[in-house]
Amino acid sequence: MPAIKLLTVLLFLILANLPKVYAQSTQNISMTVDQAVEEAINNNLSLIAERYNVTIAQAQMITARLRPNPVLSIGGDHLDLLGTNFNSINNAGPAEYSIRTDFTIERDKKREKRIEVAQNVHAVVEMQLLNTIRQLTFDVESACVDLLLAKATLALAQDNSRLFNEIVEISATRVRVGDLAQVELTRARVAALQYKNAVLQAQSKLRLARSRLQLLIGHPSVIPTIDIAGDFRRAIVPQNIEIIQQALQQRPDLQALLHDQARSLADLRLQLANGKADYTIGVEYRRQQGLAGRGNSLGFFFSIPIRIFDRNQGEVERVRREQKQIEAKINSLEVQIKTEAQDTYEQYETAKNLLESIESGTLDQARSVFETMEYSYRHGEANFVELIDAQRALNDTKQAYNEAKAEYARSLYLIDSVAAKGIKP
């Protein structure tokens, strides 16, 4: 019975705290764009897998530092295992036992050249990781912009829905007093229903934007949800030529190719060294034990392969062809970076001009027209069609304004990505 009472009390406590736990689990996690980027760098699953390439390259450096192992040989020869019975008549034997050790001496500093190749491979992998971080950073920043835009679109749709619900009430009142035709009330209700549907669509887009962002930052669970604090980014960027210079100096994908070029040069030196034969020296202790007595002997050995056919020509030629390929990739990427910088700057200029154009008067004019029409409709001086036209013009302008702010912010983040600004491992 005491055990049953204890279980009952525990069950009661659990059930009593379930609403609190659920409320805590459903709260939004608010963060800035920079915090979202930091969260992604620490927790993104694809980036975690990418980081293992660095540790793999470090393991390859350990392998490159290893020296050739000596070879130990233990042997027995002329053993009387078949029952011959060595004696003075058959004069067979004597039995011999030997212990031998062989050492390989690498020529032309092959170990140092292996280490150099491994170090350059490690540098390439590190730069590739930084480039992945650069791409992930822009993806997260772009997802944050999409989330902010989805929030703004939802807020606009909700404002419109509330407004037209009020208009439906006003229209119903005017119909009752005979100041408005029934068809106008029907039109108002249809418009209110359309804006209600717009709210549902905006909520769906907001959920999708949050889901994408949560996946990027390493929080695949939909609870708790992620929210981005603040507004769209606004800043002034340097001239196009400065962006190109920064990109050519800092882009990790270009630095990875340059390190790969250095690796290829080191690999060429290694393959040329591998074409040279290594020395093998050995020492052997041998013991003879027979009818005539016992004896110990010591022998020394030296061997070297005669490189007549295989002088590692294939690997040397492979590396030389690889160098030409890497050089072509570097030239191609440099042209691509310059083009990306130019296109990105033009995109920034277009977004900036569009945003300034809307802010300079288009938004205020559309708002003023709608406020006039709304006032006139409330007082029976304008019809519903005029009100709808003014509302749609204002909605289009507000939505264009939100999209212009989003595009402007996205262009700023894209410039940072192209120039590899602020990329850290």
Tab-separated table of C-alpha atoms in Angstrom:
chain	number	residue	atom	x	y	z
A	1	MET	CA	0.000	0.000	0.000
A	2	PRO	CA	2.723	2.604	0.786
A	3	ALA	CA	4.240	1.912	-2.638
A	4	ILE	CA	0.872	2.464	-4.339
A	5	LYS	CA	0.406	5.776	-2.488
A	6	LEU	CA	3.900	6.909	-3.509
A	7	LEU	CA	3.223	6.095	-7.188
A	8	THR	CA	-0.090	7.941	-6.976
A	9	VAL	CA	1.610	11.069	-5.598
A	10	LEU	CA	4.325	10.939	-8.298
A	11	LEU	CA	1.725	10.534	-11.036
A	12	PHE	CA	-0.242	13.494	-9.655
A	13	LEU	CA	2.883	15.689	-9.609
A	14	ILE	CA	3.761	14.716	-13.188
A	15	LEU	CA	0.263	15.460	-14.465
A	16	ALA	CA	0.181	18.748	-12.565
A	17	ASN	CA	3.426	19.940	-14.164
A	18	LEU	CA	2.620	18.802	-17.714
A	19	PRO	CA	1.025	22.151	-18.697
A	20	LYS	CA	4.109	24.024	-17.479
A	21	VAL	CA	6.459	21.704	-19.359
A	22	TYR	CA	4.371	21.964	-22.519
A	23	ALA	CA	4.241	25.756	-22.244
A	24	GLN	CA	8.000	25.931	-21.863
A	25	SER	CA	8.547	23.571	-24.798
A	26	THR	CA	6.291	25.602	-27.106
A	27	GLN	CA	7.939	28.962	-26.400
A	28	ASN	CA	9.807	30.565	-29.271
A	29	ILE	CA	13.578	30.913	-29.102
A	30	SER	CA	14.400	34.453	-30.182
A	31	MET	CA	17.848	35.176	-31.580
A	32	THR	CA	19.620	37.645	-33.827
A	33	VAL	CA	20.989	36.810	-37.259
A	34	ASP	CA	24.542	36.661	-35.880
A	35	GLN	CA	23.425	34.293	-33.132
A	36	ALA	CA	21.700	32.089	-35.700
A	37	VAL	CA	24.906	31.942	-37.751
A	38	GLU	CA	26.930	31.037	-34.656
A	39	GLU	CA	24.388	28.363	-33.745
A	40	ALA	CA	24.626	26.876	-37.237
A	41	ILE	CA	28.430	26.824	-37.187
A	42	ASN	CA	28.332	24.926	-33.909
A	43	ASN	CA	25.436	22.542	-34.581
A	44	ASN	CA	24.818	22.130	-38.328
A	45	LEU	CA	24.935	18.393	-38.987
A	46	SER	CA	26.515	18.646	-42.437
A	47	LEU	CA	29.224	20.953	-41.091
A	48	ILE	CA	29.948	18.565	-38.229
A	49	ALA	CA	30.526	15.812	-40.792
A	50	GLU	CA	32.718	18.159	-42.855
A	51	ARG	CA	34.951	18.880	-39.848
A	52	TYR	CA	35.977	15.222	-39.739
A	53	ASN	CA	37.891	15.800	-42.974
A	54	VAL	CA	40.322	17.938	-40.970
A	55	THR	CA	40.934	15.174	-38.436
A	56	ILE	CA	41.347	12.687	-41.280
A	57	ALA	CA	44.010	14.940	-42.816
A	58	GLN	CA	45.726	15.140	-39.432
A	59	ALA	CA	45.797	11.348	-39.308
A	60	GLN	CA	47.371	11.325	-42.780
A	61	MET	CA	50.118	13.608	-41.427
A	62	ILE	CA	50.856	10.995	-38.760
A	63	THR	CA	51.165	8.362	-41.495
A	64	ALA	CA	53.498	10.589	-43.506
A	65	ARG	CA	55.877	10.943	-40.544
A	66	LEU	CA	56.301	7.187	-40.093
A	67	ARG	CA	59.578	5.543	-41.039
A	68	PRO	CA	59.891	2.114	-42.737
A	69	ASN	CA	59.753	-0.787	-40.295
A	70	PRO	CA	62.754	-3.108	-39.977
A	71	VAL	CA	62.241	-6.721	-41.024
A	72	LEU	CA	63.106	-9.570	-38.639
A	73	SER	CA	63.718	-13.032	-40.118
A	74	ILE	CA	64.210	-16.197	-38.056
A	75	GLY	CA	65.153	-19.332	-39.923
A	76	GLY	CA	66.265	-22.916	-39.565
A	77	ASP	CA	68.071	-24.784	-42.385
A	78	HIS	CA	69.374	-28.335	-42.919
A	79	LEU	CA	67.165	-29.643	-40.125
A	80	ASP	CA	66.870	-33.399	-39.639
A	81	LEU	CA	63.070	-33.408	-39.648
A	82	LEU	CA	62.674	-36.254	-42.162
A	83	GLY	CA	64.577	-38.879	-40.161
A	84	THR	CA	67.798	-38.987	-42.212
A	85	ASN	CA	69.862	-39.325	-39.045
A	86	PHE	CA	72.866	-37.104	-39.749
A	87	ASN	CA	76.047	-39.077	-39.040
A	88	SER	CA	79.636	-39.508	-40.138
A	89	ILE	CA	78.611	-41.966	-42.861
A	90	ASN	CA	76.109	-39.835	-44.796
A	91	ASN	CA	77.948	-36.658	-43.800
A	92	ALA	CA	74.648	-34.712	-43.973
A	93	GLY	CA	74.029	-31.468	-42.196
A	94	PRO	CA	74.908	-29.729	-40.075
A	95	ALA	CA	71.707	-27.997	-38.895
A	96	GLU	CA	71.791	-24.206	-39.101
A	97	TYR	CA	69.796	-21.589	-37.250
A	98	SER	CA	69.732	-17.886	-38.170
A	99	ILE	CA	68.398	-14.546	-37.017
A	100	ARG	CA	68.450	-11.681	-39.529
A	101	THR	CA	67.357	-8.043	-39.476
A	102	ASP	CA	66.952	-5.801	-42.556
A	103	PHE	CA	66.618	-2.013	-42.546
A	104	THR	CA	65.389	0.208	-45.400
A	105	ILE	CA	67.207	3.502	-45.906
A	106	GLU	CA	65.046	5.977	-47.855
A	107	ARG	CA	66.866	8.154	-50.314
A	108	ASP	CA	66.316	11.765	-51.375
A	109	LYS	CA	64.460	12.796	-48.168
A	110	LYS	CA	61.282	10.925	-49.045
A	111	ARG	CA	59.922	11.177	-45.514
A	112	GLU	CA	60.276	14.981	-45.446
A	113	LYS	CA	58.533	15.212	-48.809
A	114	ARG	CA	55.687	12.976	-47.653
A	115	ILE	CA	55.236	15.270	-44.667
A	116	GLU	CA	55.191	18.316	-46.939
A	117	VAL	CA	52.474	16.767	-49.098
A	118	ALA	CA	50.390	15.845	-46.034
A	119	GLN	CA	50.729	19.355	-44.595
A	120	ASN	CA	49.462	20.868	-47.825
A	121	VAL	CA	46.562	18.388	-47.902
A	122	HIS	CA	45.687	19.493	-44.366
A	123	ALA	CA	45.760	23.153	-45.465
A	124	VAL	CA	43.509	22.359	-48.433
A	125	VAL	CA	40.974	20.609	-46.204
A	126	GLU	CA	40.966	23.509	-43.738
A	127	MET	CA	40.255	25.989	-46.543
A	128	GLN	CA	37.495	23.736	-47.887
A	129	LEU	CA	35.955	23.695	-44.409
A	130	LEU	CA	36.089	27.495	-44.292
A	131	ASN	CA	34.399	27.641	-47.683
A	132	THR	CA	31.636	25.360	-46.409
A	133	ILE	CA	31.237	27.702	-43.435
A	134	ARG	CA	31.059	30.647	-45.847
A	135	GLN	CA	28.289	29.001	-47.847
A	136	LEU	CA	26.441	27.894	-44.698
A	137	THR	CA	26.666	31.411	-43.263
A	138	PHE	CA	24.989	32.897	-46.318
A	139	ASP	CA	22.339	30.156	-46.317
A	140	VAL	CA	21.500	30.924	-42.688
A	141	GLU	CA	21.487	34.683	-43.283
A	142	SER	CA	19.258	34.229	-46.324
A	143	ALA	CA	16.935	31.973	-44.312
A	144	CYS	CA	16.753	34.658	-41.609
A	145	VAL	CA	15.785	37.220	-44.257
A	146	ASP	CA	13.106	34.842	-45.551
A	147	LEU	CA	11.801	34.418	-42.008
A	148	LEU	CA	11.649	38.176	-41.413
A	149	LEU	CA	9.888	38.641	-44.748
A	150	ALA	CA	7.401	35.887	-43.901
A	151	LYS	CA	6.691	37.583	-40.551
A	152	ALA	CA	6.165	40.942	-42.274
A	153	THR	CA	3.871	39.345	-44.863
A	154	LEU	CA	1.847	37.667	-42.118
A	155	ALA	CA	1.551	40.914	-40.162
A	156	LEU	CA	0.340	42.705	-43.298
A	157	ALA	CA	-2.214	39.982	-44.012
A	158	GLN	CA	-3.453	40.069	-40.410
A	159	ASP	CA	-3.825	43.859	-40.509
A	160	ASN	CA	-5.808	43.599	-43.723
A	161	SER	CA	-7.989	40.855	-42.271
A	162	ARG	CA	-8.771	42.932	-39.165
A	163	LEU	CA	-9.508	45.990	-41.297
A	164	PHE	CA	-11.943	44.194	-43.565
A	165	ASN	CA	-13.651	42.556	-40.635
A	166	GLU	CA	-14.320	46.089	-39.396
A	167	ILE	CA	-15.485	47.088	-42.869
A	168	VAL	CA	-17.896	44.137	-42.907
A	169	GLU	CA	-19.365	45.368	-39.616
A	170	ILE	CA	-19.640	48.920	-40.958
A	171	SER	CA	-21.218	47.670	-44.169
A	172	ALA	CA	-23.711	45.561	-42.224
A	173	THR	CA	-24.695	48.616	-40.190
A	174	ARG	CA	-25.130	50.720	-43.318
A	175	VAL	CA	-27.254	47.976	-44.917
A	176	ARG	CA	-29.526	47.887	-41.861
A	177	VAL	CA	-30.107	51.620	-41.995
A	178	GLY	CA	-30.606	51.503	-45.757
A	179	ASP	CA	-27.469	53.466	-46.604
A	180	LEU	CA	-25.823	50.603	-48.549
A	181	ALA	CA	-26.936	47.952	-50.954
A	182	GLN	CA	-26.820	44.298	-49.931
A	183	VAL	CA	-24.430	43.496	-52.770
A	184	GLU	CA	-21.829	45.814	-51.243
A	185	LEU	CA	-22.012	43.873	-47.978
A	186	THR	CA	-21.550	40.653	-49.917
A	187	ARG	CA	-18.496	42.121	-51.627
A	188	ALA	CA	-17.072	43.138	-48.266
A	189	ARG	CA	-17.585	39.660	-46.858
A	190	VAL	CA	-15.909	38.066	-49.896
A	191	ALA	CA	-12.944	40.433	-49.525
A	192	ALA	CA	-12.709	39.623	-45.809
A	193	LEU	CA	-12.691	35.915	-46.622
A	194	GLN	CA	-9.932	36.439	-49.189
A	195	TYR	CA	-7.783	38.233	-46.637
A	196	LYS	CA	-8.469	35.475	-44.114
A	197	ASN	CA	-7.168	32.983	-46.664
A	198	ALA	CA	-4.153	35.237	-47.196
A	199	VAL	CA	-3.447	34.988	-43.467
A	200	LEU	CA	-3.508	31.194	-43.655
A	201	GLN	CA	-1.133	31.209	-46.628
A	202	ALA	CA	1.222	33.615	-44.847
A	203	GLN	CA	1.216	31.400	-41.744
A	204	SER	CA	2.130	28.400	-43.901
A	205	LYS	CA	5.041	30.285	-45.495
A	206	LEU	CA	6.202	31.369	-42.057
A	207	ARG	CA	6.216	27.763	-40.821
A	208	LEU	CA	8.238	26.686	-43.861
A	209	ALA	CA	10.739	29.518	-43.327
A	210	ARG	CA	11.156	28.547	-39.664
A	211	SER	CA	11.547	24.874	-40.555
A	212	ARG	CA	14.310	25.650	-43.075
A	213	LEU	CA	16.152	27.874	-40.607
A	214	GLN	CA	15.890	25.322	-37.803
A	215	LEU	CA	17.325	22.638	-40.060
A	216	LEU	CA	20.259	24.877	-41.030
A	217	ILE	CA	21.149	25.755	-37.447
A	218	GLY	CA	20.980	22.125	-36.354
A	219	HIS	CA	17.583	22.150	-34.621
A	220	PRO	CA	15.499	19.797	-36.805
A	221	SER	CA	12.775	19.588	-34.165
A	222	VAL	CA	9.881	21.997	-34.757
A	223	ILE	CA	9.456	22.585	-31.010
A	224	PRO	CA	10.583	25.013	-29.733
A	225	THR	CA	10.337	27.281	-32.756
A	226	ILE	CA	12.995	29.764	-33.815
A	227	ASP	CA	12.287	33.461	-34.141
A	228	ILE	CA	14.619	36.139	-35.509
A	229	ALA	CA	14.674	39.400	-33.614
A	230	GLY	CA	15.224	42.799	-35.177
A	231	ASP	CA	14.579	44.195	-38.621
A	232	PHE	CA	16.138	43.784	-42.036
A	233	ARG	CA	19.798	44.731	-42.275
A	234	ARG	CA	20.713	48.176	-43.638
A	235	ALA	CA	24.294	49.197	-44.439
A	236	ILE	CA	26.525	50.880	-46.997
A	237	VAL	CA	29.055	48.693	-48.804
A	238	PRO	CA	32.408	49.619	-50.408
A	239	GLN	CA	32.942	50.067	-54.114
A	240	ASN	CA	32.943	47.135	-56.474
A	241	ILE	CA	36.725	47.132	-56.979
A	242	GLU	CA	37.260	46.761	-53.232
A	243	ILE	CA	34.860	43.812	-53.111
A	244	ILE	CA	36.798	42.097	-55.915
A	245	GLN	CA	40.127	42.673	-54.158
A	246	GLN	CA	38.799	41.322	-50.852
A	247	ALA	CA	37.336	38.281	-52.583
A	248	LEU	CA	40.590	37.439	-54.402
A	249	GLN	CA	42.524	37.757	-51.139
A	250	GLN	CA	40.136	36.068	-48.723
A	251	ARG	CA	37.942	33.572	-50.571
A	252	PRO	CA	38.661	30.163	-48.962
A	253	ASP	CA	37.763	28.218	-52.117
A	254	LEU	CA	40.464	30.120	-54.021
A	255	GLN	CA	42.905	29.656	-51.136
A	256	ALA	CA	42.109	25.929	-51.173
A	257	LEU	CA	43.104	25.741	-54.851
A	258	LEU	CA	46.319	27.661	-54.174
A	259	HIS	CA	47.186	25.247	-51.367
A	260	ASP	CA	46.264	22.390	-53.681
A	261	GLN	CA	48.708	23.788	-56.210
A	262	ALA	CA	51.420	23.810	-53.537
A	263	ARG	CA	50.459	20.251	-52.634
A	264	SER	CA	50.803	19.203	-56.261
A	265	LEU	CA	54.302	20.716	-56.454
A	266	ALA	CA	55.266	18.878	-53.272
A	267	ASP	CA	53.730	15.700	-54.691
A	268	LEU	CA	55.854	16.081	-57.839
A	269	ARG	CA	58.996	16.268	-55.737
A	270	LEU	CA	57.836	13.205	-53.801
A	271	GLN	CA	57.119	11.174	-56.931
A	272	LEU	CA	60.506	12.073	-58.403
A	273	ALA	CA	62.084	10.920	-55.152
A	274	ASN	CA	60.026	7.703	-55.246
A	275	GLY	CA	61.581	7.000	-58.622
A	276	LYS	CA	64.933	6.559	-56.900
A	277	ALA	CA	65.697	3.159	-55.374
A	278	ASP	CA	66.059	2.763	-51.624
A	279	TYR	CA	68.900	0.910	-49.955
A	280	THR	CA	68.356	-2.139	-47.820
A	281	ILE	CA	71.023	-3.212	-45.340
A	282	GLY	CA	70.887	-6.305	-43.167
A	283	VAL	CA	72.793	-8.209	-40.549
A	284	GLU	CA	72.512	-11.929	-39.809
A	285	TYR	CA	73.640	-14.172	-37.011
A	286	ARG	CA	73.965	-17.865	-37.975
A	287	ARG	CA	74.727	-20.909	-35.784
A	288	GLN	CA	75.816	-24.310	-37.068
A	289	GLN	CA	75.563	-27.414	-34.922
A	290	GLY	CA	76.776	-30.766	-36.333
A	291	LEU	CA	79.005	-33.804	-35.853
A	292	ALA	CA	82.159	-31.858	-36.464
A	293	GLY	CA	81.333	-29.300	-33.853
A	294	ARG	CA	79.504	-26.066	-33.341
A	295	GLY	CA	80.092	-22.656	-34.879
A	296	ASN	CA	78.724	-19.129	-34.909
A	297	SER	CA	78.919	-16.742	-37.838
A	298	LEU	CA	77.867	-13.164	-38.652
A	299	GLY	CA	76.908	-11.803	-42.082
A	300	PHE	CA	76.184	-8.372	-43.556
A	301	PHE	CA	74.008	-7.642	-46.590
A	302	PHE	CA	73.342	-4.727	-48.912
A	303	SER	CA	70.707	-4.614	-51.682
A	304	ILE	CA	69.252	-2.054	-54.058
A	305	PRO	CA	66.627	-2.510	-56.797
A	306	ILE	CA	67.865	-1.909	-60.321
A	307	ARG	CA	65.470	0.667	-61.742
A	308	ILE	CA	65.542	-0.291	-65.421
A	309	PHE	CA	61.826	-0.364	-66.267
A	310	ASP	CA	59.833	1.129	-63.390
A	311	ARG	CA	61.170	4.531	-62.412
A	312	ASN	CA	57.757	5.842	-61.282
A	313	GLN	CA	57.257	7.583	-64.632
A	314	GLY	CA	53.459	7.195	-64.483
A	315	GLU	CA	53.003	8.969	-61.165
A	316	VAL	CA	55.371	11.760	-62.183
A	317	GLU	CA	53.392	12.346	-65.367
A	318	ARG	CA	50.102	12.194	-63.443
A	319	VAL	CA	51.222	14.948	-61.096
A	320	ARG	CA	52.387	17.126	-63.973
A	321	ARG	CA	49.014	16.819	-65.680
A	322	GLU	CA	47.342	17.512	-62.346
A	323	GLN	CA	49.295	20.756	-62.000
A	324	LYS	CA	47.964	21.995	-65.330
A	325	GLN	CA	44.441	21.083	-64.246
A	326	ILE	CA	44.783	22.979	-60.957
A	327	GLU	CA	46.185	26.016	-62.758
A	328	ALA	CA	43.159	25.995	-65.093
A	329	LYS	CA	40.824	25.723	-62.087
A	330	ILE	CA	42.510	28.705	-60.419
A	331	ASN	CA	42.145	30.847	-63.531
A	332	SER	CA	38.509	29.800	-63.905
A	333	LEU	CA	37.680	30.518	-60.254
A	334	GLU	CA	39.333	33.944	-60.362
A	335	VAL	CA	37.167	34.900	-63.350
A	336	GLN	CA	34.109	33.482	-61.573
A	337	ILE	CA	34.856	35.476	-58.415
A	338	LYS	CA	35.221	38.714	-60.374
A	339	THR	CA	31.941	38.034	-62.166
A	340	GLU	CA	30.176	37.179	-58.893
A	341	ALA	CA	31.462	40.374	-57.294
A	342	GLN	CA	30.289	42.464	-60.245
A	343	ASP	CA	26.845	40.835	-60.371
A	344	THR	CA	26.442	41.060	-56.601
A	345	TYR	CA	27.289	44.746	-56.554
A	346	GLU	CA	24.808	45.438	-59.358
A	347	GLN	CA	22.178	43.498	-57.427
A	348	TYR	CA	22.951	45.631	-54.368
A	349	GLU	CA	22.650	48.861	-56.357
A	350	THR	CA	19.315	47.761	-57.851
A	351	ALA	CA	17.899	46.782	-54.441
A	352	LYS	CA	19.163	50.021	-52.905
A	353	ASN	CA	17.608	52.211	-55.609
A	354	LEU	CA	14.297	50.341	-55.452
A	355	LEU	CA	14.131	50.656	-51.666
A	356	GLU	CA	14.943	54.364	-51.769
A	357	SER	CA	12.311	54.893	-54.473
A	358	ILE	CA	9.594	53.270	-52.368
A	359	GLU	CA	10.647	55.115	-49.220
A	360	SER	CA	10.890	58.471	-50.980
A	361	GLY	CA	7.163	58.783	-51.546
A	362	THR	CA	5.456	55.783	-53.106
A	363	LEU	CA	4.519	54.233	-49.761
A	364	ASP	CA	3.256	57.490	-48.257
A	365	GLN	CA	1.192	58.269	-51.351
A	366	ALA	CA	-0.437	54.823	-51.382
A	367	ARG	CA	-1.181	55.094	-47.658
A	368	SER	CA	-2.643	58.570	-48.073
A	369	VAL	CA	-4.919	57.443	-50.917
A	370	PHE	CA	-6.181	54.495	-48.907
A	371	GLU	CA	-6.812	56.548	-45.762
A	372	THR	CA	-8.827	59.012	-47.837
A	373	MET	CA	-10.875	56.246	-49.436
A	374	GLU	CA	-11.430	54.515	-46.101
A	375	TYR	CA	-12.677	57.725	-44.523
A	376	SER	CA	-14.918	58.390	-47.511
A	377	TYR	CA	-16.336	54.857	-47.433
A	378	ARG	CA	-17.055	55.013	-43.710
A	379	HIS	CA	-19.038	58.216	-44.326
A	380	GLY	CA	-20.778	56.947	-47.458
A	381	GLU	CA	-18.874	59.152	-49.886
A	382	ALA	CA	-17.027	56.327	-51.752
A	383	ASN	CA	-18.106	52.936	-52.971
A	384	PHE	CA	-16.597	49.599	-52.077
A	385	VAL	CA	-14.838	49.142	-55.424
A	386	GLU	CA	-12.886	52.355	-54.871
A	387	LEU	CA	-11.965	51.215	-51.368
A	388	ILE	CA	-10.809	47.797	-52.635
A	389	ASP	CA	-8.676	49.399	-55.347
A	390	ALA	CA	-7.028	51.704	-52.828
A	391	GLN	CA	-6.467	48.814	-50.402
A	392	ARG	CA	-4.924	46.604	-53.066
A	393	ALA	CA	-2.633	49.425	-54.182
A	394	LEU	CA	-1.534	49.951	-50.583
A	395	ASN	CA	-1.054	46.197	-50.042
A	396	ASP	CA	1.025	45.874	-53.195
A	397	THR	CA	3.141	48.836	-52.151
A	398	LYS	CA	3.647	47.531	-48.610
A	399	GLN	CA	4.494	44.051	-49.871
A	400	ALA	CA	6.880	45.521	-52.449
A	401	TYR	CA	8.444	47.568	-49.657
A	402	ASN	CA	8.938	44.495	-47.472
A	403	GLU	CA	10.376	42.535	-50.390
A	404	ALA	CA	12.664	45.453	-51.282
A	405	LYS	CA	13.989	45.563	-47.710
A	406	ALA	CA	14.496	41.792	-47.796
A	407	GLU	CA	16.275	41.933	-51.152
A	408	TYR	CA	18.480	44.780	-49.943
A	409	ALA	CA	19.438	42.848	-46.802
A	410	ARG	CA	20.039	39.692	-48.848
A	411	SER	CA	22.334	41.605	-51.220
A	412	LEU	CA	24.382	42.825	-48.246
A	413	TYR	CA	24.794	39.288	-46.954
A	414	LEU	CA	25.648	38.096	-50.462
A	415	ILE	CA	28.398	40.715	-50.732
A	416	ASP	CA	29.843	39.497	-47.421
A	417	SER	CA	29.711	35.941	-48.725
A	418	VAL	CA	31.362	36.761	-52.054
A	419	ALA	CA	34.114	38.715	-50.287
A	420	ALA	CA	34.399	36.066	-47.506
A	421	LYS	CA	34.024	38.772	-44.895
A	422	GLY	CA	34.219	37.650	-41.291
A	423	ILE	CA	34.570	33.931	-42.067
A	424	LYS	CA	36.006	32.060	-39.075
A	425	PRO	CA	36.621	28.325	-38.515
